[in-house]
Amino acid sequence: MSLEQNYQNILSQLPQNVKLVAVSKTNPANKIKEVYDLGQRAFGENKVQELLEKQPVLPNDIEWHLIGHLQTNKVKYIAGFIAMIESIDSEKLLKEVDKEAAKNNRKINVLLQVKIAKEDTKFGLTVDEAKAIFNQYLSGNFPNVEIKGLMGMASFVDDETQIREEFSVLKNLFDELSQLKPLETLSMGMSGDFPIAIESGSNSVRVGSAIFGERNYF
Ligand SMILES: *Cc1c(COP(=O)(O)O)cnc(C)c1O
């Protein structure tokens, strides 16, 4: 299938309330531009270096999402333009984003990344850490960030029951925190599991290979 067919195929599976972040990591700028020309505006990248190569050569109204582990010393390179950092996985990182946002006279939208996969290879906060950070935020810490919601990745397994269980942990936390302050974004679901994620309450999916084709590496 062509890029356009892939893209329309994914769009056709998303309910109106579900946002698509097209994960463009490892794909060159010209391919991103093709998807941009089909109307897509939100793109996700997982490496700062790669993002910094693509951002200047692509249209200014692209909404860039950082979706991979972010080292604190690299926040400064993206703080001026990033639309959303989905991968806040430590308090230290959130502090740094807050500091760099202030330097750039802007607020930076972020999601707290929560580790829901049973596999222990992934970055992310525990549920308790996420709650603690959110409570600090509610009491006035991190004034230059806007915590918009939560992001999580399920295990790469075939067992649908397990995937649903993992997504439901994040959905429950989302509902619990939303009682304290309404949250907008529940980012879960990738090429392999986005239909399950949507059934589990996701309203923002991060889809890469199902649009751009298989990658050789992450
Ligand atoms: C690569 C990646 C995706 C997209 O994965 P696909 O399986 O290609 O859709 C989504 N989220 C994160 C955090 C990623 O690193």
XYZ file of C-alpha atoms and ligand atoms in Angstrom:
233
model
C 0.000 0.000 0.000
C 1.092 3.543 -0.655
C 1.810 6.044 2.096
C -1.471 7.749 1.281
C -3.451 4.495 1.449
C -1.800 3.589 4.750
C -2.575 7.020 6.149
C -6.212 7.044 5.038
C -6.606 3.510 6.304
C -5.482 4.513 9.803
C -7.602 7.674 9.784
C -10.660 5.646 8.831
C -10.220 3.569 11.989
C -10.087 6.513 14.384
C -13.208 7.856 16.046
C -13.547 11.648 15.802
C -12.378 12.263 19.360
C -9.106 10.387 18.844
C -6.055 12.338 17.774
C -3.400 10.843 15.524
C 0.270 11.506 16.192
C 2.116 10.164 13.157
C 5.363 8.681 14.440
C 7.934 9.658 11.864
C 11.123 8.504 13.597
C 13.719 7.052 11.214
C 11.805 8.417 8.225
C 13.301 11.195 6.094
C 11.853 14.690 5.850
C 10.483 14.137 2.338
C 8.297 11.294 3.553
C 7.054 13.385 6.439
C 6.228 16.155 3.971
C 4.138 13.691 1.949
C 2.020 12.922 4.998
C 1.909 16.609 5.894
C 0.533 17.309 2.420
C -2.271 14.850 3.131
C -3.282 17.079 6.029
C -1.442 15.563 8.983
C 0.045 18.104 11.418
C 1.092 16.197 14.560
C 4.275 14.140 14.223
C 6.190 12.180 16.834
C 9.939 11.718 17.095
C 11.876 9.836 19.734
C 15.376 11.254 19.338
C 16.336 14.879 19.845
C 19.145 14.772 17.302
C 16.852 13.453 14.600
C 14.139 15.950 15.451
C 16.657 18.809 15.240
C 17.646 17.725 11.741
C 14.059 17.541 10.475
C 12.345 20.434 12.214
C 14.158 23.266 10.366
C 13.516 21.791 6.904
C 9.809 21.088 7.389
C 6.810 23.448 7.626
C 6.543 25.625 10.699
C 3.025 24.604 11.603
C 3.992 21.007 12.325
C 3.111 20.099 15.889
C 6.126 18.107 17.078
C 5.708 15.565 19.851
C 8.730 14.115 21.609
C 7.786 10.538 22.455
C 11.101 8.935 23.468
C 13.282 9.060 26.539
C 14.649 12.582 26.898
C 17.933 13.338 28.617
C 17.830 16.464 30.780
C 20.844 17.982 29.021
C 18.966 17.935 25.695
C 15.790 19.695 26.802
C 17.259 23.079 25.936
C 17.531 22.211 22.243
C 13.802 21.594 21.811
C 12.257 23.849 24.465
C 11.658 26.688 22.028
C 9.440 24.816 19.606
C 8.235 21.473 20.952
C 4.426 21.189 21.051
C 4.262 18.309 23.496
C 6.736 16.215 25.457
C 4.906 12.930 25.948
C 7.731 11.155 27.718
C 8.175 12.790 31.118
C 9.622 9.862 33.040
C 11.212 11.524 36.061
C 10.705 14.488 38.327
C 14.191 15.670 37.448
C 13.230 15.830 33.780
C 10.018 17.719 34.533
C 12.020 20.244 36.577
C 14.370 20.780 33.670
C 11.497 21.210 31.194
C 9.939 23.737 33.566
C 13.218 25.669 33.751
C 13.751 25.705 29.986
C 10.134 26.683 29.352
C 10.634 29.725 31.580
C 13.813 30.664 29.692
C 11.827 30.542 26.465
C 8.933 32.546 27.896
C 6.452 29.806 27.171
C 4.544 27.022 28.763
C 5.401 23.536 27.560
C 2.697 20.883 27.301
C 3.701 17.534 28.700
C 2.360 14.076 29.436
C 3.545 11.951 32.319
C 4.779 8.648 30.943
C 3.652 5.815 33.154
C 5.176 2.372 33.020
C 2.292 -0.010 32.503
C 4.061 -2.826 30.666
C 5.044 -5.833 32.723
C 8.261 -6.013 30.708
C 10.843 -4.040 32.641
C 12.640 -2.628 29.641
C 10.654 0.560 29.318
C 11.058 3.983 30.806
C 8.279 5.486 32.816
C 6.991 6.524 36.200
C 5.235 4.156 38.550
C 1.606 4.967 39.248
C 2.611 6.278 42.675
C 5.374 8.472 41.276
C 2.975 9.922 38.717
C 0.447 10.702 41.453
C 3.112 12.351 43.593
C 4.321 14.541 40.721
C 0.766 15.490 39.799
C 0.049 16.509 43.386
C 3.152 18.684 43.441
C 1.985 20.259 40.213
C -1.445 20.933 41.678
C 0.155 22.672 44.624
C 1.994 25.071 42.331
C 5.215 23.355 41.372
C 6.387 23.370 37.750
C 4.464 26.575 36.873
C 5.852 26.696 33.329
C 4.559 23.324 32.254
C 1.053 22.220 31.508
C 0.452 18.593 32.430
C -2.107 17.625 29.809
C -2.377 13.941 30.561
C -0.696 10.565 30.528
C 1.179 8.376 28.078
C 1.874 4.672 28.270
C 2.996 1.691 26.228
C 1.661 -1.813 26.652
C 3.897 -4.870 26.465
C 4.738 -6.175 22.995
C 2.795 -9.394 23.393
C 0.054 -11.200 21.522
C -2.005 -11.712 24.654
C -4.864 -9.252 24.246
C -6.029 -9.770 27.806
C -2.678 -8.622 29.113
C -2.660 -5.589 26.813
C -6.152 -4.610 27.968
C -5.130 -4.992 31.602
C -2.135 -2.737 31.113
C -4.141 -0.060 29.297
C -6.828 -0.160 31.976
C -4.250 0.682 34.649
C -3.482 3.902 32.786
C -7.132 4.696 32.108
C -7.948 4.278 35.800
C -5.115 6.593 36.787
C -6.259 9.095 34.154
C -9.777 9.078 35.617
C -8.465 9.382 39.154
C -6.199 12.347 38.394
C -8.909 13.974 36.282
C -11.025 14.260 39.427
C -8.348 16.509 40.885
C -7.897 18.542 37.701
C -9.450 17.662 34.339
C -6.909 16.095 31.995
C -7.210 16.195 28.207
C -4.928 13.591 26.745
C -4.651 9.870 27.277
C -1.947 8.782 24.837
C -1.885 5.047 24.316
C -1.839 2.799 21.308
C 0.683 2.159 18.540
C 0.453 0.394 15.163
C -0.034 -3.014 16.727
C -2.481 -2.185 19.476
C -4.237 1.114 18.794
C -7.720 -0.401 18.282
C -7.475 -2.019 21.736
C -6.118 1.223 23.176
C -9.088 3.165 21.815
C -11.504 0.625 23.271
C -9.641 1.098 26.540
C -10.176 4.861 26.534
C -7.250 6.314 24.580
C -7.890 9.616 22.838
C -4.454 10.009 21.251
C -2.644 7.279 19.348
C 0.982 7.211 18.224
C 1.146 5.322 14.958
C 4.387 4.884 13.032
C 5.010 1.749 10.990
C 1.365 1.287 9.946
C 1.704 4.617 8.107
C 5.352 4.830 7.073
C 6.105 1.123 6.707
C 8.289 -1.135 8.804
C 11.412 0.322 10.328
C 14.738 -1.480 10.513
C 15.358 -0.168 13.989
C 13.650 1.784 16.731
C 8.062 4.032 17.824
C 7.039 4.427 18.810
C 5.686 4.421 18.478
C 5.152 3.948 17.145
O 5.385 2.605 16.979
P 4.760 1.805 15.724
O 4.692 0.424 16.202
O 5.698 2.011 14.597
O 3.421 2.385 15.453
C 4.790 4.864 19.441
N 5.189 5.295 20.637
C 6.481 5.318 20.989
C 6.840 5.805 22.340
C 7.447 4.885 20.090
O 8.736 4.903 20.458
